[in-house]
Coordinates of C-alpha atoms in Angstrom, one line a residue:
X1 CA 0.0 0.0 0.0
X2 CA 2.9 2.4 0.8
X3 CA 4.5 1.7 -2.8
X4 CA 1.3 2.1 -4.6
X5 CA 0.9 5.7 -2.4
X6 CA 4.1 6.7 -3.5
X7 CA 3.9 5.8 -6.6
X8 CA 0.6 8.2 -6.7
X9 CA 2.1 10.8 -4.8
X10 CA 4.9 10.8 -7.7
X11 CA 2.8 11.3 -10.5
X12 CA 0.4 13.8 -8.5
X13 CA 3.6 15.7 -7.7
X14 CA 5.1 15.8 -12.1
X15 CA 0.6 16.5 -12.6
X16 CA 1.2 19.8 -10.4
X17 CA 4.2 20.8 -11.8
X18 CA 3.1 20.1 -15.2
X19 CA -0.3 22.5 -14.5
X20 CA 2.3 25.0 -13.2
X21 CA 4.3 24.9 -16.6
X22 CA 1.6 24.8 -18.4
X23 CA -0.2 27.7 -16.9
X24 CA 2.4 29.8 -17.9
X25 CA 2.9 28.0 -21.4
X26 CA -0.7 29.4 -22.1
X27 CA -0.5 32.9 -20.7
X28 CA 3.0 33.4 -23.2
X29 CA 0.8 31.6 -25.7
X30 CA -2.1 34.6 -25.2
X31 CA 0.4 37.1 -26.2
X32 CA 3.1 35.3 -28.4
X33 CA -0.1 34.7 -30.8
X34 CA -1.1 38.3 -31.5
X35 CA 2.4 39.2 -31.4
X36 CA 3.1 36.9 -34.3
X37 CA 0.0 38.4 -36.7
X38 CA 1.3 41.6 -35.5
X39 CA 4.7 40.6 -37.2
X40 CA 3.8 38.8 -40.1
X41 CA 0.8 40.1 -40.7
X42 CA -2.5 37.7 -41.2
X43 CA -2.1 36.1 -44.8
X44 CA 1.5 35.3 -43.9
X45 CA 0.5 33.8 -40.3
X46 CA -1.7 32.1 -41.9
X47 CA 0.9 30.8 -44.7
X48 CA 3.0 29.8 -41.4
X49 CA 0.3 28.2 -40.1
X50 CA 0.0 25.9 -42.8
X51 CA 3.6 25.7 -43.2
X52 CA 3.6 24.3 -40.0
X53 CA 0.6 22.0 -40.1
X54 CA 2.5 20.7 -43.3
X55 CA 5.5 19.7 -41.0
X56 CA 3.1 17.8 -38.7
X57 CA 3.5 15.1 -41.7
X58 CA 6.9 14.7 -40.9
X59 CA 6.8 15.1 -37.5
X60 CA 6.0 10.9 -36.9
X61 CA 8.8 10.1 -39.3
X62 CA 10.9 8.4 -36.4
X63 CA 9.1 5.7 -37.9
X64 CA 7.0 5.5 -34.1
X65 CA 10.3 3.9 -32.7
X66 CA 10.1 6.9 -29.6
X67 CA 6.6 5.4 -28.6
X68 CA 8.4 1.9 -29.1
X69 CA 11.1 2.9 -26.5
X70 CA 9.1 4.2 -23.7
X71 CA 6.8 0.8 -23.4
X72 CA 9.5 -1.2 -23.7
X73 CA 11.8 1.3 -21.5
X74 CA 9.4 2.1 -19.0
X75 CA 8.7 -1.7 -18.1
X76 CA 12.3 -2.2 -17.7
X77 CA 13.0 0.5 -15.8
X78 CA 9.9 -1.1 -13.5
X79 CA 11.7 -4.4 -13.0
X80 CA 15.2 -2.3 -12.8
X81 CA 16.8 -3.8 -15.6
X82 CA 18.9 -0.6 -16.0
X83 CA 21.2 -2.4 -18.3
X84 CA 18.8 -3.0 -20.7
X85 CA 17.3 0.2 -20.2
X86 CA 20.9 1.8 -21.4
X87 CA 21.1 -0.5 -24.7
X88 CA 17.1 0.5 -25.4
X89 CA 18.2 3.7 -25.2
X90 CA 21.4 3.7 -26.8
X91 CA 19.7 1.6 -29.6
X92 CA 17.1 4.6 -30.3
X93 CA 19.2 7.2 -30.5
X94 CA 21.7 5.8 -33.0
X95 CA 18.5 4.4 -34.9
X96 CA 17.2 7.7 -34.9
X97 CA 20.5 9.4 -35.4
X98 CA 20.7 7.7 -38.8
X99 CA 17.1 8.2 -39.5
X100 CA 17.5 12.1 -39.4
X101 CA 20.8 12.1 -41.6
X102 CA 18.7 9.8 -44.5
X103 CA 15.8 12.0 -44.4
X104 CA 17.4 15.5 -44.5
X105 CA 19.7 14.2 -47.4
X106 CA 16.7 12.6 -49.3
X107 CA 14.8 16.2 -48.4
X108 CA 17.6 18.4 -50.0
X109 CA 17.6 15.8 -53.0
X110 CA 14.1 16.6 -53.6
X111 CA 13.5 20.1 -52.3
X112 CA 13.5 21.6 -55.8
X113 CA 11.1 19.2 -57.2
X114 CA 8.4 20.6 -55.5
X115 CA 6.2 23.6 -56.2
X116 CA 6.0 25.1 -52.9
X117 CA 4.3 28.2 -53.8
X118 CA 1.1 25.8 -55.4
X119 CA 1.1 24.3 -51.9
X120 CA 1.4 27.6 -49.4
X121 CA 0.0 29.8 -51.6
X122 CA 2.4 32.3 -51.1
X123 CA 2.7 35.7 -52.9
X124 CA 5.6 35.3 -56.2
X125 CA 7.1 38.2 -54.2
X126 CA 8.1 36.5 -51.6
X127 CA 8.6 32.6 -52.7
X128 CA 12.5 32.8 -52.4
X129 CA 12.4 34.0 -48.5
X130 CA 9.5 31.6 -48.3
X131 CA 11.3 28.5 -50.5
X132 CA 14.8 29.6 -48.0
X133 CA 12.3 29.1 -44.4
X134 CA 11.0 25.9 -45.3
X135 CA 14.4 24.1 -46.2
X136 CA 15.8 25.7 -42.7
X137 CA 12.7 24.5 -41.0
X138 CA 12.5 20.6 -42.3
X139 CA 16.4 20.4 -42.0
X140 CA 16.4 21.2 -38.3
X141 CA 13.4 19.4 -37.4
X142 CA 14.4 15.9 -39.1
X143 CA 17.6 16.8 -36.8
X144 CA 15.2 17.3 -33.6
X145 CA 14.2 14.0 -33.9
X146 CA 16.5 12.5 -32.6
X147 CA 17.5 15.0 -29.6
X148 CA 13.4 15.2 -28.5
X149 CA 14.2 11.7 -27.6
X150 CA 14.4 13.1 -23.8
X151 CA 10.8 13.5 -24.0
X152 CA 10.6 9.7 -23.9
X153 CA 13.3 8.9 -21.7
X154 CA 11.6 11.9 -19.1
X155 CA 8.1 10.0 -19.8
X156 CA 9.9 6.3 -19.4
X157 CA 11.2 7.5 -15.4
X158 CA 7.9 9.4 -14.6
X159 CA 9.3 12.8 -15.1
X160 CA 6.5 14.0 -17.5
X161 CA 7.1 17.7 -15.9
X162 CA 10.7 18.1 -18.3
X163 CA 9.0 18.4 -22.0
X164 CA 6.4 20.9 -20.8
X165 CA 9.1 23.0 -18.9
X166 CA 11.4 22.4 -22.3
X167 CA 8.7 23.7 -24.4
X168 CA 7.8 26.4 -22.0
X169 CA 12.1 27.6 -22.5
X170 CA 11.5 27.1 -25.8
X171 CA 8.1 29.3 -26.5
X172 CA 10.4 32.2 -24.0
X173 CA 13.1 32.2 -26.1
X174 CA 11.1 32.2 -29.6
X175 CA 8.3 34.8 -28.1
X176 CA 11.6 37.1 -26.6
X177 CA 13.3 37.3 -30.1
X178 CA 9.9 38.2 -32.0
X179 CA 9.1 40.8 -29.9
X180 CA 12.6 42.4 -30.1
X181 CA 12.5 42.1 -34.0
X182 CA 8.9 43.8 -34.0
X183 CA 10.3 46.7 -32.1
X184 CA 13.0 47.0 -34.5
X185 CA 10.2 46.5 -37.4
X186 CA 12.6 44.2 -38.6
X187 CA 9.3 42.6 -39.9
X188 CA 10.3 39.3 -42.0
X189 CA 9.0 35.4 -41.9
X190 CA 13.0 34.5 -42.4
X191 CA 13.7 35.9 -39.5
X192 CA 10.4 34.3 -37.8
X193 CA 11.3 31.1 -39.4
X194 CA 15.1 31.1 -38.3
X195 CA 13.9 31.6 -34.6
X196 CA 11.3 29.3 -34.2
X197 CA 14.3 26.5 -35.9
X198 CA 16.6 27.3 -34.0
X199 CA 15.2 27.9 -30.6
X200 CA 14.0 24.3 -30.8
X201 CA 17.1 22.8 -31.8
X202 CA 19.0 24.5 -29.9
X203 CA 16.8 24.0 -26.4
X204 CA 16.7 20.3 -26.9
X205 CA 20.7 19.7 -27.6
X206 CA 21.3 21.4 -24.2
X207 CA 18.3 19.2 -22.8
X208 CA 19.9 16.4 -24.2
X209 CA 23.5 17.6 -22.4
X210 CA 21.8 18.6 -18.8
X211 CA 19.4 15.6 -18.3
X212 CA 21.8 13.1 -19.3
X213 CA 24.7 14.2 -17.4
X214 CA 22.5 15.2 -14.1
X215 CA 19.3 13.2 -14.0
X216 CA 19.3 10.3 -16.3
X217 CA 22.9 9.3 -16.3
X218 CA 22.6 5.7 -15.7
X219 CA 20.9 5.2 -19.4
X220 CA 23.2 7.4 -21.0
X221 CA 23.4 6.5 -24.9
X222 CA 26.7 5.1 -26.0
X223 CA 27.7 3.6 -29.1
X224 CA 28.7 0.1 -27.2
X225 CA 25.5 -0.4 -26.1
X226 CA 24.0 -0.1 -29.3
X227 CA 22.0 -3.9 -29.8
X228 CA 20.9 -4.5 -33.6
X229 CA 18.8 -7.5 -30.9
X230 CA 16.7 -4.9 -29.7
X231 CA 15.1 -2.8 -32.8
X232 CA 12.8 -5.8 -33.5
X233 CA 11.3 -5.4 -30.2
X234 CA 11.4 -1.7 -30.1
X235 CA 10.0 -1.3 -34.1
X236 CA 7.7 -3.8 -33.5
X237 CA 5.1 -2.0 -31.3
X238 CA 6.7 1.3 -32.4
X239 CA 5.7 0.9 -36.1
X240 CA 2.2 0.4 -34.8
X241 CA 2.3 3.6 -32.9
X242 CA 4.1 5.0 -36.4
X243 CA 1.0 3.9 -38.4
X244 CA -1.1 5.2 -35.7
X245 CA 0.5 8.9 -35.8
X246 CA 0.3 9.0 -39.7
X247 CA -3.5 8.2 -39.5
X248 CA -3.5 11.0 -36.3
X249 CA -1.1 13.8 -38.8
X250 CA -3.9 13.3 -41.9
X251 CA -6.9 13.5 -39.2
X252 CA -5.4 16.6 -36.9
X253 CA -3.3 18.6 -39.5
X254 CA -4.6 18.6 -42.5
X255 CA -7.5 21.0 -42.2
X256 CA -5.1 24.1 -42.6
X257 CA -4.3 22.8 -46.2
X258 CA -7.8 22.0 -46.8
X259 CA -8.8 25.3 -45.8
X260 CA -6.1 27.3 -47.8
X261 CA -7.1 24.4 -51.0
X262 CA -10.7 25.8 -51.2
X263 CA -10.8 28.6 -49.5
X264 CA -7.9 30.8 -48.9
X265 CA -4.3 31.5 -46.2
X266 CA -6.4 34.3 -44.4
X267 CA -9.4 31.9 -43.4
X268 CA -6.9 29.8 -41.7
X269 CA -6.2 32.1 -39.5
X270 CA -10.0 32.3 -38.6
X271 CA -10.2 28.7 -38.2
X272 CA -7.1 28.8 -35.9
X273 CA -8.3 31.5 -33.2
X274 CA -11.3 29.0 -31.8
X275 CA -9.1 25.9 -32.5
X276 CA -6.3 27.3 -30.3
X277 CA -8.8 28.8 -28.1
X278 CA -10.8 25.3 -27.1
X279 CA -7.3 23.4 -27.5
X280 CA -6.3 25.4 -24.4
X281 CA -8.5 22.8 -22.2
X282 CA -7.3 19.6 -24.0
X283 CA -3.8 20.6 -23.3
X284 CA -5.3 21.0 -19.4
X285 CA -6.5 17.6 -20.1
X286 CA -3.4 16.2 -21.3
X287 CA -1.3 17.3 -18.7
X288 CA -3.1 15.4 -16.4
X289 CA -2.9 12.1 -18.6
X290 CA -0.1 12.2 -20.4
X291 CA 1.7 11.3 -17.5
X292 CA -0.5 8.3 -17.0
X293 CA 0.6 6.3 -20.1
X294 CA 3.9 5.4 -18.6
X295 CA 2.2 4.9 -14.9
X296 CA -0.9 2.8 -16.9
X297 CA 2.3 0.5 -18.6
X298 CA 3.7 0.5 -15.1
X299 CA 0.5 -0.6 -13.6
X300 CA 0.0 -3.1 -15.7
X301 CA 3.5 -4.7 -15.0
X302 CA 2.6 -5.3 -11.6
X303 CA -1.0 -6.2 -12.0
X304 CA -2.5 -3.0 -10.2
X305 CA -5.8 -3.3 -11.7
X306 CA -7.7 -1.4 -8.6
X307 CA -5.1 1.3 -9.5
X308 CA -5.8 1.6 -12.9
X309 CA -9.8 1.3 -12.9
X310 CA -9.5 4.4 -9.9
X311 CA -7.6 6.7 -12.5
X312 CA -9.7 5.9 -15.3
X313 CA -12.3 6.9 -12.8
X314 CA -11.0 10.1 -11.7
X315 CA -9.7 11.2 -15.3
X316 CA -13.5 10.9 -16.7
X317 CA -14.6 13.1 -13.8
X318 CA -12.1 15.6 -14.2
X319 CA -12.9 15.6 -18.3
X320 CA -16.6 16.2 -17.3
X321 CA -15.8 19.2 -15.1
X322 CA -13.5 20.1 -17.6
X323 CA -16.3 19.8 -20.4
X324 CA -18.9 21.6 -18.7
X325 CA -16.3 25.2 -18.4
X326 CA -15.9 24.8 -22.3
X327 CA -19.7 24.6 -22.8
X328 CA -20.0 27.5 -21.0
X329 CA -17.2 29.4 -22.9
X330 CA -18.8 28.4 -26.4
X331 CA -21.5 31.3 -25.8
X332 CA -18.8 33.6 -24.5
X333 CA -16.2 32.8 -27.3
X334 CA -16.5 36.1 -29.2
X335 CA -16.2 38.2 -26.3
X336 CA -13.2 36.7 -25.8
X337 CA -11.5 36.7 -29.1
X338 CA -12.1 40.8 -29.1
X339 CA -10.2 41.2 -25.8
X340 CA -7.6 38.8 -26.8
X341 CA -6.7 39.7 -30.9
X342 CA -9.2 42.7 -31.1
X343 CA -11.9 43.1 -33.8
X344 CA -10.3 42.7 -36.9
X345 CA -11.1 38.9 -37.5
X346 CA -14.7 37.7 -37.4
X347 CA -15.3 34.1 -36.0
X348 CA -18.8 32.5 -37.5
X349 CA -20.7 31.3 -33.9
X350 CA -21.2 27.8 -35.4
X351 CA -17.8 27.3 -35.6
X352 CA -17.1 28.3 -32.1
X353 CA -19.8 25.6 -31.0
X354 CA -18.8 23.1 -33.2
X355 CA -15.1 23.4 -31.7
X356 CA -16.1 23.0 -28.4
X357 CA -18.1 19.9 -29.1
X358 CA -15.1 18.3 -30.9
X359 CA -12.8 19.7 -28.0
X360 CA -15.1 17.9 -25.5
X361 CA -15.0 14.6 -27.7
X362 CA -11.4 14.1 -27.9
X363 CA -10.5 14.9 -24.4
X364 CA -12.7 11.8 -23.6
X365 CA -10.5 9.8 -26.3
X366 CA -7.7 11.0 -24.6
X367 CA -8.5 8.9 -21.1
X368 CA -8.9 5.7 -23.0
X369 CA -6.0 6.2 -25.5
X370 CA -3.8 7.1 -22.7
X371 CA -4.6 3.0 -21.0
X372 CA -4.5 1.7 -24.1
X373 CA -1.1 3.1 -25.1
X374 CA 0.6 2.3 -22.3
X375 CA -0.9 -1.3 -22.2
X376 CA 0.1 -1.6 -25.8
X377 CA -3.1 -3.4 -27.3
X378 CA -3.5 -0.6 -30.7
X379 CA -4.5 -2.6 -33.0
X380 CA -8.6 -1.3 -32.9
X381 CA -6.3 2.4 -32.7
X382 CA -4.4 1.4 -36.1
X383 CA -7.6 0.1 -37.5
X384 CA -10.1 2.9 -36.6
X385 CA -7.3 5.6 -37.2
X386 CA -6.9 4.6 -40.8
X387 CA -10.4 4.5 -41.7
X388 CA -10.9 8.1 -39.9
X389 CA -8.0 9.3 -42.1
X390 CA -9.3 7.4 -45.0
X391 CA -12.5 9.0 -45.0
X392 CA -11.2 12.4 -43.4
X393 CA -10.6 14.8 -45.9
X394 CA -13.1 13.6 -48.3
X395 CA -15.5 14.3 -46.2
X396 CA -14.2 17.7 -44.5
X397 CA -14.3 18.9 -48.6
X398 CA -18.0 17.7 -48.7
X399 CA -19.4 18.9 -45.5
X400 CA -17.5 22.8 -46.2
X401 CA -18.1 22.7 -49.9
X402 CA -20.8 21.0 -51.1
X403 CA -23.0 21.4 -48.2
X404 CA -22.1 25.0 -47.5
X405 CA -21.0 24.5 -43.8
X406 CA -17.8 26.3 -44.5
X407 CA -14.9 26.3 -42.3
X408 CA -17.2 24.5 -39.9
X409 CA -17.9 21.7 -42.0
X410 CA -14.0 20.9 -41.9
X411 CA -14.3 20.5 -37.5
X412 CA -17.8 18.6 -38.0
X413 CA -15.6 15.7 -40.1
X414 CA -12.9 15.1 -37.7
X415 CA -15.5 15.0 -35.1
X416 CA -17.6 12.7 -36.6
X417 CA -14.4 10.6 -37.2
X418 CA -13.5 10.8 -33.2
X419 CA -16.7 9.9 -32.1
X420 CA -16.3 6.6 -33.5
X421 CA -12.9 6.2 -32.3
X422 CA -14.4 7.1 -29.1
X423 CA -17.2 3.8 -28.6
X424 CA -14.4 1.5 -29.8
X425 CA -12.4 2.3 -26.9
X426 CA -14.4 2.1 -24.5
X427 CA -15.4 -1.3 -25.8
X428 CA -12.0 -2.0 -25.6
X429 CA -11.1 -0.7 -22.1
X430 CA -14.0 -2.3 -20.9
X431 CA -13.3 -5.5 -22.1
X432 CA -9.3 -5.7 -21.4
X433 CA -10.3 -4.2 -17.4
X434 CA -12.6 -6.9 -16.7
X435 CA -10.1 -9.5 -18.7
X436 CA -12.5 -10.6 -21.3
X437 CA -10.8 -9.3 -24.3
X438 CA -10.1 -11.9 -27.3
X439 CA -9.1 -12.2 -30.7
X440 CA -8.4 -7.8 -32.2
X441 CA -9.2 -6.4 -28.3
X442 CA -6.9 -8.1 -27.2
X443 CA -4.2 -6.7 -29.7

């Protein structure tokens, strides 16, 4: 009883410090967001925007092996196999190491076979400052790959409070440049581009050279621990998770091409406001369970079934309470927007409400994807994730073009695509909980 207490008290403890974080993550975001239209002006935010929703394709490109570590990490680090630990660890960064040089060479190969300015829509102007942004961008983030690694090794030892306090550096930095440069009115998205790259990078290589050296210094990656033995375990559940995050990347990000496709850059700024507005309480949510897949895998380990049906428990009352504040802000959404970014955009009041609902949906998913990661059975994830981004953007481009529902009608898909995620697993949970999952539940 005293273990599992602790072991409560531990992730309670990372849960508070991650709400801390957090807190202040959001009140930067509040200002770095008007600050950046401010800078770049709406069309080009919303070029950046889409520029960045475009990376989201990329961003899984690890080929899931970070989501394959921290299962397979995480439960040796339970049984404190730290020497296994180490060559997991060792094995995923060199794995990813290599990934990240093939990909930025094959990207470079490539780059000028694309027409970029078809995609972003960006004025002729502008399409070499534009074109020189999104080579810096993709190189460093391929690169990042490897180096946000921590994340999972932070995750993995129950310290889920580091990436949130390495994003929240990160955000400072970025926001702290901006706003010099738009006091200079040195007003330019290569600038914008260089310090959102860089920041990144550069906060997770000295991550990388703090944690490793101070907190996590009994798994530190070497090249002799390196075991070819081990990627067949660790890209075995992690190309699930890859599959998994491609299906997520085409369901999450591609609205903001969508939108720019048939409608145009500035409207994905509108679409943006209320989606970054509502996403403020999911990322409330997640900060609560995102800690939880590691303790769930951890749970699991030992058997602690009371343990985990009592979270489960407590996570669906909090994402009620949750969900009731974000019914009541839908009416008040408006008010909001004009004391946060002023009156020069217009948001449509369907679209608020329709955001909310979607909001409320997938912090629901969120409890049961957060068991069902960390006890590894994704095969009905893999299965109802492809055929939500099968039937995705087909049927955003139907519900906001040929039933008029505009930039609502892109939300209203995805939603409909979640809800059906959402029965599934809670069929699932149900069934694995009370140990009468067979055959795909099981999986």
């Amino acid at each position: 009883m005293k273990k599992e207490n602790s072991f409560s008290k531990k992730i309670i403890e990372q849960i508070g410090i991650n709400v801390i974080v957090k807190g202040f993550s959001i009140i930067l975001s509040f200002f770095f967001i008007p600050l950046s239209i401010s800078y770049l002006g709406s069309e080009n935010y919303g070029i950046w925007l889409t520029l960045f929703s475009f990376l989201s394709f990329f961003t899984f490109f690890d080929f899931g092996i970070g989501h394959g570590l921290r299962n397979n990490l995480t439960t040796a680090l339970s049984k404190n196999k730290i020497i296994l630990a180490k060559e997991y660890v060792s094995t995923t960064y060199i794995t990813l190491l290599v990934i990240s040089i093939c990909l930025s060479s094959i990207f470079i190969l490539f780059f000028n076979l694309i027409d970029w300015q078809s995609i972003f829509k960006f004025n002729s102007v502008e399409s070499q400052n534009f074109i020189l942004i999104i080579k810096i961008i993709y190189i460093c983030f391929f690169f990042n790959l490897t180096f946000k690694c921590i994340d999972i090794i932070s995750y993995s030892n129950h310290k889920s409070s580091f990436p949130g306090i390495l994003i929240f550096i990160n955000s400072l930095c970025s926001f702290t440049i901006i706003y010099i440069l738009n006091n200079l009115e040195s007003n330019s998205i290569v600038y914008y581009g260089y310090t959102i790259a860089f920041t990144q990078i550069m906060t997770y290589v000295i991550a990388n050279i703090f944690l490793f050296r101070f907190k996590f210094n009994t798994i530190k990656p070497n090249f002799k621990s390196f075991k070819k033995k081990h990627l067949k375990k660790i890209f075995g559940l992690g190309m699930n998770f890859f599959l998994i995050q491609i299906c997520a990347v085409i369901l999450f990000s591609s609205d903001n091409l969508i939108i720019t496709q048939i409608f145009s850059p500035d409207q994905v700024t509108v679409y943006n406001i209320p989606y970054k507005f509502f996403g403020i309480f999911k990322v409330g949510t997640s900060l609560i369970l995102i800690p939880l897949w590691s303790a769930f895998t951890t749970a699991i380990t030992k058997n602690d079934i009371i343990w985990i049906k009592n979270t489960i428990n407590k996570s669906l009352i909090f994402v009620t309470l949750i969900s009731v504040i974000v019914l009541i802000s839908m009416f008040f959404a408006n008010e909001i927007f004009a004391l946060w970014i002023g009156n020069n955009i217009t948001i449509p009041n369907e679209l608020n409400i329709i955001m909310g609902i979607y909001i409320i949906c997938t912090m629901y998913l969120q409890v049961f994807s957060m068991f069902l990661n960390g006890s590894s059975k994704i095969k009905i994830q893999l299965y109802s994730g492809t055929l939500s981004a099968i039937i995705n953007i087909p049927l955003s481009i139907y519900f906001a073009k040929r039933l008029n529902f505009g930039l609502s009608g892109v939300i209203m898909a995805t939603l409909a695509t979640n809800i059906l995620s959402l029965i599934l697993f809670v069929i699932q949970y149900t069934k694995i909980i009370n140990n009468k999952a067979t055959g795909i539940w099981n999986k």
